[in-house]
Coordinates of C-alpha atoms in Angstrom, one line a residue:
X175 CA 74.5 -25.1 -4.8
X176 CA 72.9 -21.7 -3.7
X177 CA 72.4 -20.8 -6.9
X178 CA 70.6 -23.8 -8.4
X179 CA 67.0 -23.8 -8.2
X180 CA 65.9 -26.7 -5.6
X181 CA 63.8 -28.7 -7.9
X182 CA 67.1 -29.5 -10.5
X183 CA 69.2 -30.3 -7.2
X184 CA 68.2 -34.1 -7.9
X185 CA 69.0 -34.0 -11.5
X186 CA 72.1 -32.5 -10.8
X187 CA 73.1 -35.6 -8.5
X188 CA 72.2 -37.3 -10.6
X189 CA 74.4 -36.3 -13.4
X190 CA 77.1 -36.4 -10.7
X191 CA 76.7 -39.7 -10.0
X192 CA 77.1 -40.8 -13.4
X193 CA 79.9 -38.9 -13.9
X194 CA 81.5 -40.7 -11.0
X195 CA 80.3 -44.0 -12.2
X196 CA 82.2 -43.5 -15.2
X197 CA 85.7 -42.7 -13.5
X198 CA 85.2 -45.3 -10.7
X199 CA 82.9 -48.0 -11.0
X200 CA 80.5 -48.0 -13.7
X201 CA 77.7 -50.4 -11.9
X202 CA 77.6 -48.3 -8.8
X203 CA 77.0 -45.1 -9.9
X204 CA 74.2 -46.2 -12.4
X205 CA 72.4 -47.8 -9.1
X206 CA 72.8 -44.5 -7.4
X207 CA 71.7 -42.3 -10.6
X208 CA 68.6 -44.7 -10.9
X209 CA 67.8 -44.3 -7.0
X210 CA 68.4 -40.6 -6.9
X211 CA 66.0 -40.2 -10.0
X212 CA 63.2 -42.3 -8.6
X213 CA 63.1 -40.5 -5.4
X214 CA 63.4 -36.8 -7.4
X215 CA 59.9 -39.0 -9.7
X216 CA 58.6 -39.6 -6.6
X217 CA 58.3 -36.1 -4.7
X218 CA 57.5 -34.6 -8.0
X219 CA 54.7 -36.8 -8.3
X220 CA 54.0 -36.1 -4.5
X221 CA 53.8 -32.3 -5.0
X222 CA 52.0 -32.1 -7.9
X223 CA 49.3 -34.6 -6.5
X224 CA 48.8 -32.5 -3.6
X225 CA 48.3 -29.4 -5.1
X226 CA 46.2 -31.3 -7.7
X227 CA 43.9 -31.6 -4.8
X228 CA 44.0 -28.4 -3.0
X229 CA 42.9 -26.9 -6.7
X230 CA 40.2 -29.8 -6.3
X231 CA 39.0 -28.3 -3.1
X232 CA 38.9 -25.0 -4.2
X233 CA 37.4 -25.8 -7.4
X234 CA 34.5 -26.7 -5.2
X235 CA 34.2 -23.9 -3.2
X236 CA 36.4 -24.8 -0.1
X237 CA 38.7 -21.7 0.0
X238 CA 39.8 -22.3 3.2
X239 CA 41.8 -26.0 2.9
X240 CA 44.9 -26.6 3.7
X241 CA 48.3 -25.1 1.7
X242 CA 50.0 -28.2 0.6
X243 CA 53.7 -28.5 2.3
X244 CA 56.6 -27.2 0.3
X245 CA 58.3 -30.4 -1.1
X246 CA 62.4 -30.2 -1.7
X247 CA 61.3 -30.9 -5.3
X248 CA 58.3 -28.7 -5.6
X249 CA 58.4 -25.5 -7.1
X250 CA 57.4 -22.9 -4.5
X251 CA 55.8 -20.5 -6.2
X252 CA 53.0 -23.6 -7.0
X253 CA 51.1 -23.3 -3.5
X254 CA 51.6 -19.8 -3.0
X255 CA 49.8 -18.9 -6.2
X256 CA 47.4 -21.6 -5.4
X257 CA 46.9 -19.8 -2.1
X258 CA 46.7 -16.5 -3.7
X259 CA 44.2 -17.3 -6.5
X260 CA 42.1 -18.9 -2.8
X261 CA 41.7 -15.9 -1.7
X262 CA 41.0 -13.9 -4.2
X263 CA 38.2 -16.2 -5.5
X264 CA 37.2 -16.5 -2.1
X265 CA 36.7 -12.1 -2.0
X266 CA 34.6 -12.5 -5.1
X267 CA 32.5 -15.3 -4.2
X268 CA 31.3 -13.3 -0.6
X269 CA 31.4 -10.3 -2.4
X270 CA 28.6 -12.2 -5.2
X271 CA 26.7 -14.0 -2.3
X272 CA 26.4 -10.2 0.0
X273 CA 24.8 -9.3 -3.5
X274 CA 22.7 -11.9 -3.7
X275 CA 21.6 -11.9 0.0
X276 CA 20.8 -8.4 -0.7
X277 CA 19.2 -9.2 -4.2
X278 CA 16.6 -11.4 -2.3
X279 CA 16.2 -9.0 0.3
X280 CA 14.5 -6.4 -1.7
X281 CA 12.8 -9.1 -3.8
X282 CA 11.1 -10.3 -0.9
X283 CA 10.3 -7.0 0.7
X284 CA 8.9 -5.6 -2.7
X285 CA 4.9 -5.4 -3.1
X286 CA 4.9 -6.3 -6.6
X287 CA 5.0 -10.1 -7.8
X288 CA 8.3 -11.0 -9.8
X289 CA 9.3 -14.3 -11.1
X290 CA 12.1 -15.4 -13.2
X291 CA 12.2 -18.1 -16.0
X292 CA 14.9 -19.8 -17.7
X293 CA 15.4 -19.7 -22.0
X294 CA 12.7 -23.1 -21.5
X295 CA 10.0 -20.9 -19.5
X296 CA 10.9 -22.9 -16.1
X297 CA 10.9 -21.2 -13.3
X298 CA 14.1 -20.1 -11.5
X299 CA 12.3 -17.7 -8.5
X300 CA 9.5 -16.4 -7.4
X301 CA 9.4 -14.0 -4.6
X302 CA 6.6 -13.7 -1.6
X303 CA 4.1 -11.1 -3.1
X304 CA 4.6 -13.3 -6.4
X305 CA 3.1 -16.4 -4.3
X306 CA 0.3 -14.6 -2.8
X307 CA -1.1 -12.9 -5.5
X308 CA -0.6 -15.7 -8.2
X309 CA -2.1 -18.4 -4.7
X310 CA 1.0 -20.5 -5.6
X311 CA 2.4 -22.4 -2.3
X312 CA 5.3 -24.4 -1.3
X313 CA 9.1 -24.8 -3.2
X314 CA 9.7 -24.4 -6.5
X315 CA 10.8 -27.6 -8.2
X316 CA 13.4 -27.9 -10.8
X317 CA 11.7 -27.6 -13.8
X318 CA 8.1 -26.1 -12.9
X319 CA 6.5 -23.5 -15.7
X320 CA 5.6 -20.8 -15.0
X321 CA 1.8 -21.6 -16.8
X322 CA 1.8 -24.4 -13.5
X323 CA 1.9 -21.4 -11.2
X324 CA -0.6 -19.0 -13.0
X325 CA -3.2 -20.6 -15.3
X326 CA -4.1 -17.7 -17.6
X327 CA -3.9 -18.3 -21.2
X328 CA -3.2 -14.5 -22.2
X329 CA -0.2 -14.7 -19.1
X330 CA 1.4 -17.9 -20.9
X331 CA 0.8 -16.8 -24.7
X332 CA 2.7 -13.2 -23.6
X333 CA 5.6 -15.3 -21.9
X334 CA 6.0 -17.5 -24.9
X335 CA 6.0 -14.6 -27.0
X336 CA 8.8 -13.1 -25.1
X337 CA 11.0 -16.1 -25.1
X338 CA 10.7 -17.1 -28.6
X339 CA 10.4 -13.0 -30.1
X340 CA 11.7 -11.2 -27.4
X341 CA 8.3 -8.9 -27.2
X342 CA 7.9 -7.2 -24.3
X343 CA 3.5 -7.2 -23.0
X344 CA 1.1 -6.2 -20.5
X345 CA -1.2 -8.6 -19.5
X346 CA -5.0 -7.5 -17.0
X347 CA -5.4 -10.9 -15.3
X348 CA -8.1 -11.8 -12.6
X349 CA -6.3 -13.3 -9.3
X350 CA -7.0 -15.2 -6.3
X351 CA -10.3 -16.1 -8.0
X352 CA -11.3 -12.5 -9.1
X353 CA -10.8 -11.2 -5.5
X354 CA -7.9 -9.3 -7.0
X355 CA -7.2 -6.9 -10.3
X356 CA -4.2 -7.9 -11.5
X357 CA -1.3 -6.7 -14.1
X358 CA 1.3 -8.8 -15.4
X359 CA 4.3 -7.1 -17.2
X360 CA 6.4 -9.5 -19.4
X361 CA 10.1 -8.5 -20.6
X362 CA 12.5 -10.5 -22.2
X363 CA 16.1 -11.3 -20.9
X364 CA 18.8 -10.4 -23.4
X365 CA 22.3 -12.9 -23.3
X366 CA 21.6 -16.2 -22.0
X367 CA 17.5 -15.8 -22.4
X368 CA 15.1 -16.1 -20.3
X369 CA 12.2 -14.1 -19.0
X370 CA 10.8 -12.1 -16.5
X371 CA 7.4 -11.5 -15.1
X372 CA 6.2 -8.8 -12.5
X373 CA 3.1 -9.5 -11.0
X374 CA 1.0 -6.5 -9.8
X375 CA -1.9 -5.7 -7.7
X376 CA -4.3 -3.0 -9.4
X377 CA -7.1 -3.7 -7.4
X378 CA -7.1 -0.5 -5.3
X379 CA -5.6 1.7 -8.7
X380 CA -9.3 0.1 -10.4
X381 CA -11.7 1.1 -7.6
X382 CA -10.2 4.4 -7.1
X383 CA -10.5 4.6 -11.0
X384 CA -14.4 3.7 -10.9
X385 CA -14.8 6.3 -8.4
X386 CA -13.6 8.6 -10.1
X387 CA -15.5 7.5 -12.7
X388 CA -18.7 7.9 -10.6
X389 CA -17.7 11.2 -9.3
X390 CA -17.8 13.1 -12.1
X391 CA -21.2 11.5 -13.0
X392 CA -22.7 12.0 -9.9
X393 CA -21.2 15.8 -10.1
X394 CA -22.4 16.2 -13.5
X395 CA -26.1 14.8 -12.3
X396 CA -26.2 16.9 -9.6
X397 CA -24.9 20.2 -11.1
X398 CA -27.3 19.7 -14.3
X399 CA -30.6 19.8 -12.0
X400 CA -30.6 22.7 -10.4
X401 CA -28.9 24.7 -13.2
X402 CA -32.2 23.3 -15.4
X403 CA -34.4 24.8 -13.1
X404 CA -32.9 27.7 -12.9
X405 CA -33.3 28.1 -16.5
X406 CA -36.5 27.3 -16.8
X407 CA -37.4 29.5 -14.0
X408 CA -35.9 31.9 -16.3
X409 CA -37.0 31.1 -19.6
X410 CA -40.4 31.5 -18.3
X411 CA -40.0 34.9 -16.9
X412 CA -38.5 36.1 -20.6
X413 CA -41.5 34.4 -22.1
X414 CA -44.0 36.9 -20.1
X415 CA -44.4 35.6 -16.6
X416 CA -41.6 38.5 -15.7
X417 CA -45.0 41.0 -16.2
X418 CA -47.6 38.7 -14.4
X419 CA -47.7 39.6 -11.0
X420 CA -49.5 36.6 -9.4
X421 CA -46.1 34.7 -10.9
X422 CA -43.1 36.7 -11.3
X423 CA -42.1 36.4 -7.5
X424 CA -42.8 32.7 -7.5
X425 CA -40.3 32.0 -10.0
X426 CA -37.8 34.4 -8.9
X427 CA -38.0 32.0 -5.9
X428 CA -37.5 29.1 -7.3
X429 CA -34.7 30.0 -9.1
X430 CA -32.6 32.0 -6.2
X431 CA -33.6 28.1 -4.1
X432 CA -32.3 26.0 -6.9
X433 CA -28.9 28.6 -6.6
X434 CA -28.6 28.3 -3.3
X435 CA -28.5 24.3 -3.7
X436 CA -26.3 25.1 -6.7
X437 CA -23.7 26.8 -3.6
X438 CA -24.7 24.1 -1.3
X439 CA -23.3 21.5 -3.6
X440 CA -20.2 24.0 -4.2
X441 CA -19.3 24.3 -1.0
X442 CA -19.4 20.5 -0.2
X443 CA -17.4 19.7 -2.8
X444 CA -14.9 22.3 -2.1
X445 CA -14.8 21.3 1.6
X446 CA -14.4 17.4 0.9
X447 CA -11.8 18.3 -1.6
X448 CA -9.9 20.0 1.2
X449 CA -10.7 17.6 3.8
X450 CA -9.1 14.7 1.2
X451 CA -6.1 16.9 0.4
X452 CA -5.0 17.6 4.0
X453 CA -4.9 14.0 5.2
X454 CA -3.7 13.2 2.2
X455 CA -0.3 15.3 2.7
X456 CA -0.4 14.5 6.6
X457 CA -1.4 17.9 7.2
X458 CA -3.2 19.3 10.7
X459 CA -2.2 19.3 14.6
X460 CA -0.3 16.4 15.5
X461 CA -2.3 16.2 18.8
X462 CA -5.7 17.5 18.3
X463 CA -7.9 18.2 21.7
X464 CA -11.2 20.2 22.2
X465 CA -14.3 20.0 24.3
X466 CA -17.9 18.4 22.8
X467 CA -19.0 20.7 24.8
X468 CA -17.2 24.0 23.4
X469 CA -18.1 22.4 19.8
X470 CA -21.5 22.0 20.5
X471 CA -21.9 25.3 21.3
X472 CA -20.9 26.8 18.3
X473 CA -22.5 24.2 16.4
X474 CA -26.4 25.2 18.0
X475 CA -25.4 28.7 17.0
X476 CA -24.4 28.1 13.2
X477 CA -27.8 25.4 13.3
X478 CA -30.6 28.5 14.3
X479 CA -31.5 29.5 10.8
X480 CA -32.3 25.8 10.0
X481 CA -34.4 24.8 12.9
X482 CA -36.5 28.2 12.1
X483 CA -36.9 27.3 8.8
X484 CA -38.4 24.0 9.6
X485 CA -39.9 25.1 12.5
X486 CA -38.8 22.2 14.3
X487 CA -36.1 21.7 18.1
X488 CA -32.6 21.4 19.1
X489 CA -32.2 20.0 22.4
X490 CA -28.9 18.7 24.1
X491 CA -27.9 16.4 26.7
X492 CA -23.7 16.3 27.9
X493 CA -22.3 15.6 30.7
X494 CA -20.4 17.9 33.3
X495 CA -17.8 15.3 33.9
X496 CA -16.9 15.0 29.6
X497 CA -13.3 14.2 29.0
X498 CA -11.6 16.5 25.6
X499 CA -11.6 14.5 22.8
X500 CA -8.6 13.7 19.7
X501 CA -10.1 15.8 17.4
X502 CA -10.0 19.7 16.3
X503 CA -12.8 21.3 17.6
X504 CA -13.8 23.0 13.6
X505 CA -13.8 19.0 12.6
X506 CA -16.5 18.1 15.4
X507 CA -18.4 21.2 15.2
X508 CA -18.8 20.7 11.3
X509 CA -19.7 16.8 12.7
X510 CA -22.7 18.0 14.4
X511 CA -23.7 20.2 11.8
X512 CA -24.2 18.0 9.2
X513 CA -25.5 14.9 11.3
X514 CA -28.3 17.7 12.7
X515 CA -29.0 19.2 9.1
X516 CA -29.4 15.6 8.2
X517 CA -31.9 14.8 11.0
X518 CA -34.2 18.2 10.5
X519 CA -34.5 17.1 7.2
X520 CA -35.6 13.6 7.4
X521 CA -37.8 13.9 10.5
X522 CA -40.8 14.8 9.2
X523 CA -42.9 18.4 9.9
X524 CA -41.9 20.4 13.0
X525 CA -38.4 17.3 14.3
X526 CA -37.2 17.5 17.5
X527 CA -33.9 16.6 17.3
X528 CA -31.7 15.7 20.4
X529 CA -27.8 16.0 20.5
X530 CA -26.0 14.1 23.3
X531 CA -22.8 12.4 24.3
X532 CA -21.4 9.7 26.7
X533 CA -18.0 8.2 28.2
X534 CA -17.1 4.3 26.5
X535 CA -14.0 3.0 27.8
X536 CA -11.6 4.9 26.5
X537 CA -13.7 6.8 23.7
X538 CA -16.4 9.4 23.8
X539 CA -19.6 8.7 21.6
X540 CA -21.3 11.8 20.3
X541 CA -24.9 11.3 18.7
X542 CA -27.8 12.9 17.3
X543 CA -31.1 11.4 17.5
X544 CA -34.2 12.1 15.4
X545 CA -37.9 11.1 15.5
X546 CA -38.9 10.4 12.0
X547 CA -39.2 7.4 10.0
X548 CA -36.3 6.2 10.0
X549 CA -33.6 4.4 7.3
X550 CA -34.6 1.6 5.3
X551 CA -32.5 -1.6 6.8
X552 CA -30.8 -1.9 3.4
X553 CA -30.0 1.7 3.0
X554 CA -27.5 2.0 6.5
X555 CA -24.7 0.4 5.3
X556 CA -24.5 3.5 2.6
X557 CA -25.6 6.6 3.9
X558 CA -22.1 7.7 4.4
X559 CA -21.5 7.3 0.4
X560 CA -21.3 10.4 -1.6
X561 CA -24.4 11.7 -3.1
X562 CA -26.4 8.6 -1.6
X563 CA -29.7 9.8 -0.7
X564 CA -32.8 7.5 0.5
X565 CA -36.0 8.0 -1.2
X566 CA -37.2 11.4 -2.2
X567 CA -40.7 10.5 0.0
X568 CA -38.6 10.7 3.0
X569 CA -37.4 14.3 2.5
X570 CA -38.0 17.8 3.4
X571 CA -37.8 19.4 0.7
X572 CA -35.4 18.6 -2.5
X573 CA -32.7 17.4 0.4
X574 CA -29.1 18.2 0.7
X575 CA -26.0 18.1 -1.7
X576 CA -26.0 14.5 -0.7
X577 CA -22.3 14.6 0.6
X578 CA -23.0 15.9 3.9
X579 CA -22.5 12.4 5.7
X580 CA -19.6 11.9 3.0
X581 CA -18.0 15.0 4.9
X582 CA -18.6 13.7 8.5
X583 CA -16.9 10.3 7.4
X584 CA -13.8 12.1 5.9
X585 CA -13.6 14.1 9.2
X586 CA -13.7 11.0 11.6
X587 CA -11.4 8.9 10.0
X588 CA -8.8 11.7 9.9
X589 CA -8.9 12.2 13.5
X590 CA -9.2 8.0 13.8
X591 CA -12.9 8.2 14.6
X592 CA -15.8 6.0 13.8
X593 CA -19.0 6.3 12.4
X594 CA -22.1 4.5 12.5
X595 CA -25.8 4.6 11.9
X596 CA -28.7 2.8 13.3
X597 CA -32.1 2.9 13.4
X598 CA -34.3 2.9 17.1
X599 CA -38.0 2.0 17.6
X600 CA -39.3 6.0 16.6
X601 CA -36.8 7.6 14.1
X602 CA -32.6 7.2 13.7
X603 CA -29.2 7.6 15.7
X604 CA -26.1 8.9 14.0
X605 CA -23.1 8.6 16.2
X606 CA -19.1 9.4 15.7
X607 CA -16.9 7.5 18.6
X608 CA -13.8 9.9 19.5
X609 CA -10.9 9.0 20.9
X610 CA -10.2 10.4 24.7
X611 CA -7.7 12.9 24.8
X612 CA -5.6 12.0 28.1
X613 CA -4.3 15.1 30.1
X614 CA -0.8 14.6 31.3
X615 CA -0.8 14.8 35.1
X616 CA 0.5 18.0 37.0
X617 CA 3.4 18.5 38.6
X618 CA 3.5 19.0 42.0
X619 CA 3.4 22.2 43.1
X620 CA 2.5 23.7 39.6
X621 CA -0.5 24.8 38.7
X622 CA -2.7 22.6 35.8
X623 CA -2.7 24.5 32.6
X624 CA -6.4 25.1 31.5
X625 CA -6.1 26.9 28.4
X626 CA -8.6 26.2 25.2
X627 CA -7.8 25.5 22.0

């Protein structure tokens, strides 16, 4: 019987059997053809119940149960393609999940809100940033809205408009209470419907925007006074005053100030620009060092022309023992510069100005200290604003670009300094707090390297 397949051996006996009945005894081969049938029912039944449930288990996700035994009257091939089809859907189900696992993973690490809604407008997910911008807590239930999660009318209208239209929108949306600017782009889903929502934070994108905004007024304001005095300087020298003696030189005067305020404001700008553009590309030393000392030195030189000109006094107070500091010497030396400029010109006729330094833990605060009036209480919290100025009264003169103490700001917090202003019993302190620049220790029997930036 080698070559008859095992699941027809029964039958086969069976038809044997009835054969033999028929030649021999009729009675006892039909009882033997009627047993050998109900046992070949039987394991049939037997095999195809169990691999009835092993198709169960695996229907259900259990690609691991058992092979069902090999009955005499089971086909074989059954559980080996059962086994097969296993582990192939098996493959594809880890293969889905590791794309789902990694799915979430940059859905959770991603800045911007997203949530997903069904064809209904229920949500299916919501990531992290989606939760703290939108202030929505806990799970989400089967069946929550979206418009339970974010309350804005325009939001819900836009998401309604995508389900039923399929209309992509934008939508400017206050969160967190107004604390936060916010953006929410709607798209639709195409095939089984739905919608999604990305949630964004504009808050920072707005502020710079308003800046900007102010910038270019504040530049505009600035660049139109001096350039209208200059032309009525010169208008009224065309008009005549060019031949009047008692005049002429006066307005020629006023006109070269106002340009020299003109290149003041120039320059300023130019050098914040610069300043903005290198730490905004990362560039400059990676380990900055240099002496207050060594910077102050320069600085007093570059500072003689002003303190002549107001006939006021420079004095300075460091000392010996000064650890280098973590910033580029140019950077401090332009520090002190504008923070002395700034005090010759609010101190009143003939300042003294004093320029010091001392050890704070592990910083080094340099200051300069005036003896004029002072700042208004209200005013401190801004003088390091661009173009802020405090009243005219308090002023030498017509004052500075206003963006000196903008410049010293930019400079500090590239080098991971601090600034700060505060006013004393006579006149003001301006201070920057420098990081100590730690000098690695000799070797032994090498001599320390003492060379200057």
């Amino acid at each position: 019987m080698s070559g008859v397949p095992r699941r027809l051996i029964p039958w086969f006996l069976a038809f044997a059997a009835v054969a033999l009945a028929a030649a021999w005894r009729p009675w006892a081969g039909l009882g033997l053809a009627a047993a050998l049938a109900a046992l070949a029912w039987r394991s049939e039944a037997a095999a195809a119940d169990g691999l009835a449930r092993y198709l169960a288990r695996i229907e259900v996700g259990d690609f691991d149960a058992s092979r069902p035994e090999a009955r005499w009257g089971a086909p074989p091939s059954a559980g080996s393609a059962g086994a097969a089809m296993a582990a192939a859907l098996k493959a594809r189900f880890a293969a889905a999940e590791g794309l789902r696992r990694r799915l979430m993973a940059a859905l959770d690490g991603m800045d911007e809100g997203v949530a997903l809604c069904d064809a209904d407008g229920a949500l299916l997910l919501i990531n992290p940033a989606f939760r703290r911008l939108a202030g929505y807590e806990g799970p989400v239930p089967r069946g929550r809205f979206l418009w339970e999660a974010v309350r804005d009318p325009q939001l819900n209208d836009a998401v309604e408009q995508a389900l039923k239209r399929g209309r992509s929108a934008a939508v400017d949306l206050p969160l967190e209470q107004g604390r936060i600017e916010g953006r929410a782009l709607v798209a639709p889903i195409e095939g089984p419907g739905g919608v999604v929502v990305f949630l964004l934070d504009r808050t920072e994108e707005r502020k710079a925007e308003r800046m900007r905004s102010e910038f270019v007024a504040n530049v505009s304001h600035e660049l139109r006074t001096p350039l209208a005095a200059i032309k009525a300087a010169l208008e009224t020298l065309r008009d005549g005053a060019l031949e009047d003696a008692r005049v002429n030189r006066d307005f020629l005067g006023k006109a070269i100030h106002h340009t020299e305020r003109l290149e003041e404001l120039l320059s300023d700008l130019l050098a914040l620009s610069r300043i903005e553009d290198q730490r905004r590309r990362g560039l400059g030393p990676s380990d900055p060092a240099c002496s207050v000392a060594e910077a102050w030195a320069e600085a007093e030189g570059a500072l003689e022309a002003s303190v002549r000109r107001v006939q006021g006094s420079l004095r300075s107070e460091f000392p010996s023992d000064l650890p280098r500091v973590r910033m580029e010497r140019a950077a401090l030396r332009q520090i002190l510069v504008n923070y002395c400029e700034n005090a010759l010109k609010y101190s009143g006729p003939e300042p003294s100005v004093l320029v010091g330094a001392s050890r704070e833990g592990a910083a080094v605060e340099v200051w300069v200290r005036d003896d004029g009036p002072g700042i208004p209480e209200a005013d401190l919290p801004r003088v390091f604003e661009r173009f802020f100025r405090v009243e005219r009264a308090r002023t030498r003169g017509p004052g500075g670009s206003g963006l000196g103490l903008s410049i010293v700001k930019h400079l500090a917090e590239g080098a991971g300094a601090q600034v700060g202003a505060e006013n004393l019993v006579r006149g003001c302190r301006f201070w920057v707090r420098l990081k100590v620049r730690e000098e690695p220790a000799a070797s032994p029997g090498r001599a320390p390297d003492f060379r200057i930036p």
